[in-house]
Coordinates of N, CA and C in Angstrom, one line a residue:
X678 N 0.8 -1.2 0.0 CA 0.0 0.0 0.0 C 0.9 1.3 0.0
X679 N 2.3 1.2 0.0 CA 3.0 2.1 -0.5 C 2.8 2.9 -1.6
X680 N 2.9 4.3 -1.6 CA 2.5 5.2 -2.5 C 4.1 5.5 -3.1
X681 N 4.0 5.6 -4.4 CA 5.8 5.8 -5.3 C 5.8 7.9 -4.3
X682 N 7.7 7.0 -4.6 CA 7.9 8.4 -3.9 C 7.3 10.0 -4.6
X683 N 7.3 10.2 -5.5 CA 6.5 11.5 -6.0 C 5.4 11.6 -5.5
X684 N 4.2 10.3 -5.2 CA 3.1 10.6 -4.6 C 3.4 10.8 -2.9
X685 N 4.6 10.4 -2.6 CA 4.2 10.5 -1.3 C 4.7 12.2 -0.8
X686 N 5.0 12.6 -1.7 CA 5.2 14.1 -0.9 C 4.4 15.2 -1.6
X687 N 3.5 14.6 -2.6 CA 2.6 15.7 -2.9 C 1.1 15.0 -1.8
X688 N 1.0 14.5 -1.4 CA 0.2 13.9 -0.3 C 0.3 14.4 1.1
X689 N 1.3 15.0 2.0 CA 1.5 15.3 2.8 C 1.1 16.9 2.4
X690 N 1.2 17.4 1.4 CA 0.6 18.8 0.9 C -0.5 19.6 0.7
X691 N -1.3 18.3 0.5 CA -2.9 18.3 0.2 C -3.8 18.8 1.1
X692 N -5.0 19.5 0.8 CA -5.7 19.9 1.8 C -6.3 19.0 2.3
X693 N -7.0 18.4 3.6 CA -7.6 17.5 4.0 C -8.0 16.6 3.7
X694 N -9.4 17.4 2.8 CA -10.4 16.3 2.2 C -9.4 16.0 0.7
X695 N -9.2 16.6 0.5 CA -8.0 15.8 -0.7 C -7.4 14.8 -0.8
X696 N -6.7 14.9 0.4 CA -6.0 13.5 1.4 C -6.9 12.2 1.5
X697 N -8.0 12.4 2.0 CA -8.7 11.4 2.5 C -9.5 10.7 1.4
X698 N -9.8 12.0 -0.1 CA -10.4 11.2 -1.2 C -9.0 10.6 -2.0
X699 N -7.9 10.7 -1.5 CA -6.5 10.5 -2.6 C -6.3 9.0 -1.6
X700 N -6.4 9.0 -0.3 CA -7.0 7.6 0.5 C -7.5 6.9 0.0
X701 N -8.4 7.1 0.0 CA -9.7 6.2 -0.5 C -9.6 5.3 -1.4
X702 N -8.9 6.2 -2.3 CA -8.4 5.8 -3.8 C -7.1 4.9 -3.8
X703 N -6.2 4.8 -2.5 CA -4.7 4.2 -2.4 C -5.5 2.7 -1.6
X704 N -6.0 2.9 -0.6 CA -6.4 1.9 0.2 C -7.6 0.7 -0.9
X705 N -8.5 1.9 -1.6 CA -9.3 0.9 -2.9 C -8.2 0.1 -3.9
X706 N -7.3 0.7 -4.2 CA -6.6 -0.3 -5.0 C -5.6 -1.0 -4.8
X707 N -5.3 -1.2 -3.3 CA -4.2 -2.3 -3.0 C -5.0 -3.4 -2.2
X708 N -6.8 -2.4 -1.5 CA -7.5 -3.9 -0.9 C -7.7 -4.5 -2.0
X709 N -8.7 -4.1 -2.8 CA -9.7 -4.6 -4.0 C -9.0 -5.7 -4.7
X710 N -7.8 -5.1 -4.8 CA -6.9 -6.3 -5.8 C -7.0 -7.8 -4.9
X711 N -6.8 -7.7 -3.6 CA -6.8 -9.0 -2.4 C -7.8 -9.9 -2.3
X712 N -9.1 -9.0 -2.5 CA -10.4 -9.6 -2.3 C -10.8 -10.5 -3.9
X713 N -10.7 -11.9 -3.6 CA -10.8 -13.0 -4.2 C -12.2 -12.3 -5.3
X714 N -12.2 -13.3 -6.5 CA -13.3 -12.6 -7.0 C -14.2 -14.1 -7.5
X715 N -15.6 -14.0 -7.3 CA -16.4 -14.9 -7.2 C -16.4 -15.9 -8.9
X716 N -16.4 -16.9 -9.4 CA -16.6 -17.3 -10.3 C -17.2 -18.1 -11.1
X717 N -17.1 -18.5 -12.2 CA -18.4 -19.3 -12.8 C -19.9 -18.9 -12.6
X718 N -20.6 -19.5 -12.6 CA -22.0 -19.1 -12.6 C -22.6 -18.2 -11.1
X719 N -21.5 -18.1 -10.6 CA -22.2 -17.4 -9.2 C -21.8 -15.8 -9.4
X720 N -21.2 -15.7 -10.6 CA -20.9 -14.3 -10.7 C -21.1 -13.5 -11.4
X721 N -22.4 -14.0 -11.9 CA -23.3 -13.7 -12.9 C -24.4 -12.2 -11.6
X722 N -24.4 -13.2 -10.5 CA -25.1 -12.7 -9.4 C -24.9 -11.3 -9.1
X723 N -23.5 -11.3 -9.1 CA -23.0 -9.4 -8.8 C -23.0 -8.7 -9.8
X724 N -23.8 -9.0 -10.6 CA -23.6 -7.7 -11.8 C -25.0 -7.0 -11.7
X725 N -25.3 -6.2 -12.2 CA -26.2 -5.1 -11.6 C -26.7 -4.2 -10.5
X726 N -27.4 -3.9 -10.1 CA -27.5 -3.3 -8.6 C -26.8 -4.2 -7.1
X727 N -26.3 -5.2 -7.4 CA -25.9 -6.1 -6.5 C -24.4 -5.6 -6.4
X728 N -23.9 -5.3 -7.5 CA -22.5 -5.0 -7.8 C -22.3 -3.7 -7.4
X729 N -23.1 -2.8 -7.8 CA -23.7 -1.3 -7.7 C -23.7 -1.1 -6.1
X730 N -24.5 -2.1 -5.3 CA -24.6 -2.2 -3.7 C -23.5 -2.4 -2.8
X731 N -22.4 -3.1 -3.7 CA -21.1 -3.7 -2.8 C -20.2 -2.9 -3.0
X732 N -20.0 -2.0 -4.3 CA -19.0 -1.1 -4.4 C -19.4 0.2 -3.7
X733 N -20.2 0.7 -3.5 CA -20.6 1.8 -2.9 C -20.5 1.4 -1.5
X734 N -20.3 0.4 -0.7 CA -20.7 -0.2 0.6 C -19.0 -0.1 0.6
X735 N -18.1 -0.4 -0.6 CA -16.7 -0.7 0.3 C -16.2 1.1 -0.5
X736 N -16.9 1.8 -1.0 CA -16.6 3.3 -0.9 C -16.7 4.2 0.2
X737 N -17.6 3.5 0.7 CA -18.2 4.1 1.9 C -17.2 3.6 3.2
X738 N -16.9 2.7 2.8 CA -16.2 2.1 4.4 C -14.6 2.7 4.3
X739 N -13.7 2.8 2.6 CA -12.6 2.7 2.4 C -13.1 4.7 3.0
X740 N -13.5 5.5 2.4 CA -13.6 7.0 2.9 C -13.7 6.9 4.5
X741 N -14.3 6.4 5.3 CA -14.4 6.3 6.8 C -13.0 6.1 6.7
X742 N -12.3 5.0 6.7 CA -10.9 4.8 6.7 C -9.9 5.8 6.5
X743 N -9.8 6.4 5.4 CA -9.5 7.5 5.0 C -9.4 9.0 6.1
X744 N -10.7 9.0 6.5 CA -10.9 10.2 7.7 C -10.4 9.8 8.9
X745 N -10.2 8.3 9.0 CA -9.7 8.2 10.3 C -8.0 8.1 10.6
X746 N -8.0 7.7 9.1 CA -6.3 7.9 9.2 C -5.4 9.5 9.1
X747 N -6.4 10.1 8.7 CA -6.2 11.5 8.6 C -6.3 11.8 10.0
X748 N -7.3 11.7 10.9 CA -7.0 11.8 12.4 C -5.9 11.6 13.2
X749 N -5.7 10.3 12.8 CA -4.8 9.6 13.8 C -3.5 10.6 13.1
X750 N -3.4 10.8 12.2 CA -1.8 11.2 11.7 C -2.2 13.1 12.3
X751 N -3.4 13.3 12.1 CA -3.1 14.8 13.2 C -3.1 15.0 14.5
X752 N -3.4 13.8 14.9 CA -3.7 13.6 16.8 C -2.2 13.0 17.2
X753 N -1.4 12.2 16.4 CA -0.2 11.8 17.1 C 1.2 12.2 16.2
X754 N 2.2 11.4 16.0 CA 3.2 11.8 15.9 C 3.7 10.9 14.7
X755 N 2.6 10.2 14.4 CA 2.7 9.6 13.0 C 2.4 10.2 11.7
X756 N 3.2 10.1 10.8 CA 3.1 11.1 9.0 C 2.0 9.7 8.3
X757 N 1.0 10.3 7.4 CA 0.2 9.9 6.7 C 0.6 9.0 6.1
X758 N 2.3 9.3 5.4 CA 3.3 7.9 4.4 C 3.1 7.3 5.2
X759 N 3.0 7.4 6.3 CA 4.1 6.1 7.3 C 2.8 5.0 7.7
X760 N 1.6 6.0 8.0 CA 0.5 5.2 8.3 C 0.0 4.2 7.2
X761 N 0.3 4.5 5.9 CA -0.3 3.9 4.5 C 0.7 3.0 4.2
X762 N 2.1 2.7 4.9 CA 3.3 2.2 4.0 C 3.1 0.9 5.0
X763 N 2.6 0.9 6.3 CA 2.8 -0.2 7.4 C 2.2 -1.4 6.7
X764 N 2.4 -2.3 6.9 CA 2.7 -3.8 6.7 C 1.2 -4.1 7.2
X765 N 1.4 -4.4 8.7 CA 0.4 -4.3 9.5 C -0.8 -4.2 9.6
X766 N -0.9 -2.6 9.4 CA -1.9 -2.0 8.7 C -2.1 -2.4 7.4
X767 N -1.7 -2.6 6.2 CA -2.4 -2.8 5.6 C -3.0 -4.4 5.7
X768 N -2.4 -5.2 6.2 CA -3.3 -6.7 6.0 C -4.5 -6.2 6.9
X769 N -4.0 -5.4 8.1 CA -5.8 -5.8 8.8 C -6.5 -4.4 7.8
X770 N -6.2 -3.8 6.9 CA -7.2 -3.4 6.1 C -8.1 -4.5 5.1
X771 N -7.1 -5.0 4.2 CA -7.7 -6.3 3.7 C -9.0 -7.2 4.3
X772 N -8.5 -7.4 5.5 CA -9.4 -8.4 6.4 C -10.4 -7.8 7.0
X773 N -10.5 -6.6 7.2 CA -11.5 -5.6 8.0 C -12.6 -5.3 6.5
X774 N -12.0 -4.9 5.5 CA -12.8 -4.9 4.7 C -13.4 -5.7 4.0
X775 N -13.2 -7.0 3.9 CA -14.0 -8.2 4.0 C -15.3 -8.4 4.7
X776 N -14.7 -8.2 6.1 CA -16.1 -7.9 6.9 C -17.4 -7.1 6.8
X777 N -16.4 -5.8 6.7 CA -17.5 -4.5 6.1 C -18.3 -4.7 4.9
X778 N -18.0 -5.3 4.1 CA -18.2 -6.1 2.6 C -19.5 -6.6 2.8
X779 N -19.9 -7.5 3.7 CA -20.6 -8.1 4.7 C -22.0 -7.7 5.1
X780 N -21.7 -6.5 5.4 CA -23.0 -5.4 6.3 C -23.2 -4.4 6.1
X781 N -24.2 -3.9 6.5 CA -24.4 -2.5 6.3 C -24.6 -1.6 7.2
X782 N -24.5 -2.1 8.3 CA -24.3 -1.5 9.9 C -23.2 -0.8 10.1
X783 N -23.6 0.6 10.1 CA -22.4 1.8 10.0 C -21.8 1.7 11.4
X784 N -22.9 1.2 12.6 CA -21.9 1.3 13.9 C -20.6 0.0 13.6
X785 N -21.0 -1.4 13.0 CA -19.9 -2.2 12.9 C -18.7 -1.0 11.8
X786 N -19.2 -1.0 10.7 CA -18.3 0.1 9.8 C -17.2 0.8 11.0
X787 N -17.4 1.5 11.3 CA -16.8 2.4 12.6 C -16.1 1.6 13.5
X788 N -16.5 0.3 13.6 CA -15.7 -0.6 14.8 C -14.3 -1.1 14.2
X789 N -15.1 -1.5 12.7 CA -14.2 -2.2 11.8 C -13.1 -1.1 11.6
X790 N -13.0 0.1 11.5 CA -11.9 1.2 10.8 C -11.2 1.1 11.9
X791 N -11.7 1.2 12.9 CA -11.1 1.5 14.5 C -9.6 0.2 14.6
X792 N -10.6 -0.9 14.1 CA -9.6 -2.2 14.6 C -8.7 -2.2 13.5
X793 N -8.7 -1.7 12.6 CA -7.9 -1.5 11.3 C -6.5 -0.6 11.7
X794 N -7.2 0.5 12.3 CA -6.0 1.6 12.6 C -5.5 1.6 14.1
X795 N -6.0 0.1 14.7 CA -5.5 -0.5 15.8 C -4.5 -1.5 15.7
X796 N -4.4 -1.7 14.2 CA -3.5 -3.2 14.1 C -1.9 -2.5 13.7
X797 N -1.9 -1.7 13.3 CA -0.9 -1.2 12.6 C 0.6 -1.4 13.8
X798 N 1.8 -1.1 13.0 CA 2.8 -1.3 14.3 C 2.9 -0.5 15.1
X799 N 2.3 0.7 14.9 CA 2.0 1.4 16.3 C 1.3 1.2 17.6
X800 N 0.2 0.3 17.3 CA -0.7 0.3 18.4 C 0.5 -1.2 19.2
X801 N 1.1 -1.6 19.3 CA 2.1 -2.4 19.8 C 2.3 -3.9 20.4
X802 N 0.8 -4.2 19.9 CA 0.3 -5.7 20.1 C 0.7 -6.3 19.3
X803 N 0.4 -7.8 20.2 CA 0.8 -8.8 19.1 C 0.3 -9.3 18.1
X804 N 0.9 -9.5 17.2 CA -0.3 -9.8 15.9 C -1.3 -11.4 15.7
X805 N -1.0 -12.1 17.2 CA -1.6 -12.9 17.5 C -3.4 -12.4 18.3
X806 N -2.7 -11.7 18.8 CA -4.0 -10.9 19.9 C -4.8 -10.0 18.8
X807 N -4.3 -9.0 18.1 CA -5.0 -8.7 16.7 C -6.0 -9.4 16.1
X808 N -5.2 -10.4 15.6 CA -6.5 -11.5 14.8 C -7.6 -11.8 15.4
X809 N -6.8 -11.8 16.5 CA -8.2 -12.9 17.6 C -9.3 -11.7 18.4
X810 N -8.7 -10.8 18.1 CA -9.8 -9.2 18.4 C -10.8 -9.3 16.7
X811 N -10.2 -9.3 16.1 CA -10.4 -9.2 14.4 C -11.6 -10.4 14.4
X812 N -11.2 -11.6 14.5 CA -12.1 -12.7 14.3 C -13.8 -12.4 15.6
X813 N -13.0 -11.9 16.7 CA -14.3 -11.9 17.6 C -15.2 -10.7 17.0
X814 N -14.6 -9.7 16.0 CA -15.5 -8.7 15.8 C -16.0 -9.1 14.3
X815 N -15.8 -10.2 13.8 CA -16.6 -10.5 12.4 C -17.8 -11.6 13.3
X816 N -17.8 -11.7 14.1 CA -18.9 -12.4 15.0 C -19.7 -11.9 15.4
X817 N -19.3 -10.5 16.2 CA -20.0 -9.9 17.4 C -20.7 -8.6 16.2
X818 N -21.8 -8.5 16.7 CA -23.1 -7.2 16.5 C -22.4 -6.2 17.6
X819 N -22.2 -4.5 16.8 CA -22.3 -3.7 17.8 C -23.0 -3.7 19.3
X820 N -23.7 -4.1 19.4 CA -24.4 -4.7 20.6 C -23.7 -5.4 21.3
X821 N -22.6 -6.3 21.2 CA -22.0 -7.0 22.0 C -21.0 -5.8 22.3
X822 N -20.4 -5.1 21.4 CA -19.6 -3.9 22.5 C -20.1 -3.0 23.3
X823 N -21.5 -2.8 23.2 CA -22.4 -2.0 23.8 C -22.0 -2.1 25.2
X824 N -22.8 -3.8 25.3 CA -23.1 -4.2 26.5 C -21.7 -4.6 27.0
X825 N -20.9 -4.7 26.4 CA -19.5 -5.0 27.2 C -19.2 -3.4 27.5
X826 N -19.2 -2.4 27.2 CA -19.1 -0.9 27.9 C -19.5 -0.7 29.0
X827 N -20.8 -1.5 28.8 CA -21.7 -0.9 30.3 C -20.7 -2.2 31.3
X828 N -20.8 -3.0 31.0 CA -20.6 -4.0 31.8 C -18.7 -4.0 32.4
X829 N -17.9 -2.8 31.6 CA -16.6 -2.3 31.7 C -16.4 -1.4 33.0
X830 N -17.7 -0.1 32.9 CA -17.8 1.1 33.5 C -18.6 1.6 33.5
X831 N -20.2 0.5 34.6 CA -21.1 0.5 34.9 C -21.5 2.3 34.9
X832 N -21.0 3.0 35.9 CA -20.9 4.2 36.0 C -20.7 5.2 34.7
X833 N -20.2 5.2 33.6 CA -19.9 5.7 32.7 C -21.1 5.2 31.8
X834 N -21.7 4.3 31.9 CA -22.7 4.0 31.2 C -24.3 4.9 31.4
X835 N -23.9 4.2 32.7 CA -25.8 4.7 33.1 C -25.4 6.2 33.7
X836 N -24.6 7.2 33.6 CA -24.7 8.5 33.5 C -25.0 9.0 32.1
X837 N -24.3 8.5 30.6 CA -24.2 8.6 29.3 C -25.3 8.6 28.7
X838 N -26.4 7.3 29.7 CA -28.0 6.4 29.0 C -29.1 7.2 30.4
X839 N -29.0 8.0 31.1 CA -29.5 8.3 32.1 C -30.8 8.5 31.7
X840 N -31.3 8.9 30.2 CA -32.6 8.8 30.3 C -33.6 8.0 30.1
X841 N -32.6 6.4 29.8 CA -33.1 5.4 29.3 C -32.8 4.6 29.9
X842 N -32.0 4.1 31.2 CA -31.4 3.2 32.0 C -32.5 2.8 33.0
X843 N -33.8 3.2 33.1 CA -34.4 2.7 34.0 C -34.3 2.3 35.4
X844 N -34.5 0.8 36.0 CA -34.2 0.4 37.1 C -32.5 0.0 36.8
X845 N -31.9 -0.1 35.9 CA -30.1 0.4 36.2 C -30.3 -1.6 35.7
X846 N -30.7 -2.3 35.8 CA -31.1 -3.7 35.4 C -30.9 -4.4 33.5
X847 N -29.9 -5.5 33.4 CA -29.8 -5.9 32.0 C -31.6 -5.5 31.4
X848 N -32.2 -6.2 31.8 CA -33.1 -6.5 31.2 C -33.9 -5.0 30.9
X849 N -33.9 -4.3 31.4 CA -34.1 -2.7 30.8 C -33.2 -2.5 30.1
X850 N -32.0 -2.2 30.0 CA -31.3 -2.0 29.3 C -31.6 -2.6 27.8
X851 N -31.2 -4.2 28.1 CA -31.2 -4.4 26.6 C -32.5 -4.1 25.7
X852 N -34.0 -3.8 26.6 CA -35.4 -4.0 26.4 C -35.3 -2.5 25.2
X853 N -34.6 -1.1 25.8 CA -35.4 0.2 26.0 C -34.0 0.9 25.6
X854 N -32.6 0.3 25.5 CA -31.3 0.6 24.6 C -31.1 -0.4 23.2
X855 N -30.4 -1.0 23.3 CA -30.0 -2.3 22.8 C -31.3 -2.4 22.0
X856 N -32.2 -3.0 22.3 CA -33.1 -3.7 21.2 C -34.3 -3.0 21.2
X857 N -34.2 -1.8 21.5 CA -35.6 -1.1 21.7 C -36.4 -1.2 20.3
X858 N -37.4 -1.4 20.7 CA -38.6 -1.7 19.0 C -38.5 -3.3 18.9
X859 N -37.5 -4.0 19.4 CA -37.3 -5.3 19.1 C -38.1 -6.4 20.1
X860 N -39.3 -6.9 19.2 CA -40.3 -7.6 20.1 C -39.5 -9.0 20.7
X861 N -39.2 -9.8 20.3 CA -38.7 -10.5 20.4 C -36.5 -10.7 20.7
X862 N -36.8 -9.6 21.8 CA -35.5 -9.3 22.2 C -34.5 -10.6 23.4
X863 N -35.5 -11.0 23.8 CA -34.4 -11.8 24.8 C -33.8 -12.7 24.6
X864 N -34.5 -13.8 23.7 CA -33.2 -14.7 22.9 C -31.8 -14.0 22.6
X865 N -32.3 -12.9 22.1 CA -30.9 -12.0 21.3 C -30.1 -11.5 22.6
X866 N -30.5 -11.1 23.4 CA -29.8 -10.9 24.8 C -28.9 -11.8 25.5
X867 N -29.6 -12.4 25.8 CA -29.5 -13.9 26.0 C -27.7 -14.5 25.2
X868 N -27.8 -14.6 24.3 CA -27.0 -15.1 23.4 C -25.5 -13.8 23.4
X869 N -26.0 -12.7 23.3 CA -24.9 -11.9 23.8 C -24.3 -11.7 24.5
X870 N -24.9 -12.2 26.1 CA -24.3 -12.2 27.2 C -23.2 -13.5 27.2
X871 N -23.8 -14.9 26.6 CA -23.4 -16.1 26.5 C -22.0 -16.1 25.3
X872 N -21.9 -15.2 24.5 CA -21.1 -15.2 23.6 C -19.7 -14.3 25.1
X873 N -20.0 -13.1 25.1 CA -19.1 -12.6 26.1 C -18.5 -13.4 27.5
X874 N -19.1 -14.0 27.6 CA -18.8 -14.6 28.9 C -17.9 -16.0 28.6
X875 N -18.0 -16.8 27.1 CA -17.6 -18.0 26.9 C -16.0 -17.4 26.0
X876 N -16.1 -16.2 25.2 CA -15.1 -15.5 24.9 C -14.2 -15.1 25.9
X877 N -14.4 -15.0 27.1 CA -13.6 -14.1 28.2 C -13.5 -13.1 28.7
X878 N -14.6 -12.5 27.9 CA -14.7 -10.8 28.3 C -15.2 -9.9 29.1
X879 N -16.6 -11.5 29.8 CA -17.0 -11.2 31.3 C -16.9 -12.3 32.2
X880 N -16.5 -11.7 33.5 CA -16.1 -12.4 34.3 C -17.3 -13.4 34.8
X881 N -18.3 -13.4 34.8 CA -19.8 -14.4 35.3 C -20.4 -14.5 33.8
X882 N -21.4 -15.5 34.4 CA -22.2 -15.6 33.6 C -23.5 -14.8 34.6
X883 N -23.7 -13.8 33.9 CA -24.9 -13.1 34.5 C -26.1 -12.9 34.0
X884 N -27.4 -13.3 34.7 CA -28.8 -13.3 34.0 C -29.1 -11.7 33.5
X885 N -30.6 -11.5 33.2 CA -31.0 -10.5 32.6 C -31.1 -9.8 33.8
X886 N -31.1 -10.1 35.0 CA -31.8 -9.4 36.4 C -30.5 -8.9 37.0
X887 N -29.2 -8.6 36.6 CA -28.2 -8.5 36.9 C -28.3 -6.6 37.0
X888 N -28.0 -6.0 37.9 CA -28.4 -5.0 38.3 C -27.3 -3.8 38.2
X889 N -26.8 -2.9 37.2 CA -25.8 -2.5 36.9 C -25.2 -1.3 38.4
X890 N -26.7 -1.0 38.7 CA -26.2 -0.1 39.9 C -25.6 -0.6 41.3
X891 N -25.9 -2.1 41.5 CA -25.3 -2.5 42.7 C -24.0 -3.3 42.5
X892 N -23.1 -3.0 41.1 CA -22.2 -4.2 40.8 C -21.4 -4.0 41.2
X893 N -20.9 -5.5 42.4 CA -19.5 -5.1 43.3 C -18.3 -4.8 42.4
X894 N -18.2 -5.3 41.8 CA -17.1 -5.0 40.8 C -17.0 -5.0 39.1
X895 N -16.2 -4.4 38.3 CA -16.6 -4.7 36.9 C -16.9 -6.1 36.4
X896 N -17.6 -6.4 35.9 CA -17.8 -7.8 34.9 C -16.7 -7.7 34.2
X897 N -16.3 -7.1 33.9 CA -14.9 -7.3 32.4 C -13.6 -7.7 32.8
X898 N -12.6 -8.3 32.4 CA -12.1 -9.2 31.8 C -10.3 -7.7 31.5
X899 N -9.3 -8.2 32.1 CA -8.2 -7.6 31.5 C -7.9 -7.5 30.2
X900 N -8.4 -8.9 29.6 CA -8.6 -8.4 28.1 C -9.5 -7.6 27.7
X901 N -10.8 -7.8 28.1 CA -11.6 -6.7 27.3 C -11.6 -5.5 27.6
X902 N -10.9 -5.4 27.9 CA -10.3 -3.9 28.8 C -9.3 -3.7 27.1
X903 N -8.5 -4.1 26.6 CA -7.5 -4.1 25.6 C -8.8 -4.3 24.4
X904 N -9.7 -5.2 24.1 CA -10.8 -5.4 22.8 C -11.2 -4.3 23.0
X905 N -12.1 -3.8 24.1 CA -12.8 -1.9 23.6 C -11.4 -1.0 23.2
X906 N -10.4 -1.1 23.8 CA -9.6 -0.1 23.1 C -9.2 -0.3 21.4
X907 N -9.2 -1.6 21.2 CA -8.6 -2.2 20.0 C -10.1 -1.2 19.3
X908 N -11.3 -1.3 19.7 CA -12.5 -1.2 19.0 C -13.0 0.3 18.9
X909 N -12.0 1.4 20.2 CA -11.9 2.9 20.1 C -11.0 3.5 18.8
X910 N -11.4 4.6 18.6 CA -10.7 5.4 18.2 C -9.5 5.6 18.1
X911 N -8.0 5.0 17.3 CA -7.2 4.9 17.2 C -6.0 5.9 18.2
X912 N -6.6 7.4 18.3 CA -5.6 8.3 19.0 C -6.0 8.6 20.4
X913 N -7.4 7.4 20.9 CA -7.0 7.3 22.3 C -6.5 6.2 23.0
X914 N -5.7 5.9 22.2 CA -4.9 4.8 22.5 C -3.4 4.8 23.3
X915 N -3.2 6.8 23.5 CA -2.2 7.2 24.1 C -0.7 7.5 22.5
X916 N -1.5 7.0 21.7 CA -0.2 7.9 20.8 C -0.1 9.5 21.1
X917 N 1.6 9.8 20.7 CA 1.8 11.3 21.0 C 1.1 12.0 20.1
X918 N 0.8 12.9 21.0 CA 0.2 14.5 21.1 C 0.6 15.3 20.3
X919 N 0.4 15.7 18.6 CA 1.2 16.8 17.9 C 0.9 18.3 19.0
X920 N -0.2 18.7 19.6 CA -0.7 19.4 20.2 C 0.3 19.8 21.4

């Protein structure tokens, strides 16, 4: 995903949004080429509005990408080349954008860029722990980080949801946040909690009557303390401060 040297110094020049559509454009033609392409009679399927649907879906996700890498290179102490040239970074763009490929859930979109510009050699993990953040988020519905937030920093939750947190109780929560409109919510609940808890991310297995305001201690997991940040915002991750 290296840009030839001539592009890389009229790129550090560019006005913002320049940058991030001249992104778009560097990250679309070094994923695109990676992503296997379907064939024989099944690929008859993607041509028309189907085709039209998936390319606009991975325009849409490669420009998120784009804006966020432009962040991170103004919030820390990293240059734009350097973010675009990493190794790192670019496989978990490949693999992130497979996922996004996927959905159309702009909160996953947003999770997905985060863990992209979390893999790179900056963020300083291992590229074993990576994957295995990577694979749990091609699984998990924004909903499972939801509820792993509240269940991180009970307090930071139910001040943020104060007008929707009710009796402070899973089962309001998931009813009247999480799945509000959704008649048939508690299987789905149910199954979120059981996914987090068999992953490692909460320490019990806790029913729906589990009460966020009396909780002796966080439900979460030293790792998942490391998955929400993999899943935040790349520059609050403690890289330096150009500021």
């Amino acid at each position: 995903m290296t840009l030839e040297n001539g592009e890389q110094s009229l790129v550090s020049q560019q006005p913002i949004q320049d940058r991030i559509e001249e992104g778009t454009k560097v990250f679309g033609a070094a994923v695109l080429s990676a992503v296997p392409l379907v064939g024989g009679s099944l690929a008859s399927a993607f041509t028309g509005s189907l085709a039209i649907t998936d390319r606009h879906t991975q325009e849409r996700w490669l420009g998120l990408l784009a804006q966020r890498v432009d962040e991170l290179s103004r919030r820390s102490s990293l240059e734009w080349e350097e973010i675009v040239g990493d190794a790192k970074f670019a496989s978990a763009v490949v693999k992130a954008l497979r996922i996004a490929r996927e959905t159309t859930n702009e909160q996953k979109h947003n999770l997905l860029v985060n863990a992209a510009c979390n893999s790179g050699s900056w963020a300083g993990d291992a590229e074993a722990v990576t994957t295995f953040f990577t694979r749990l988020l091609e699984r998990y519905e924004p909903e499972h980080v939801l509820v792993l937030r509240a269940c991180h920093d009970p307090n930071d939750f139910l001040v943020t949801h104060s007008e929707n947190v009710g009796n402070g109780q899973l089962h309001w929560i998931f009813a009247n946040i999480i799945y509000k409109g959704t008649v048939e919510w508690e299987p789905l609940a149910r199954v979120v909690l059981q996914d987090l808890h068999q992953d490692g991310l909460i320490t019990d297995s806790v029913g729906l009557g589990y009460d966020l305001n009396d909780a002796p201690h966080r439900l979460s997991t030293p790792f998942a303390a490391s998955f929400l940040r993999f899943c935040s915002e790349p520059f609050a991750r403690g890289t330096d401060d150009k500021t």
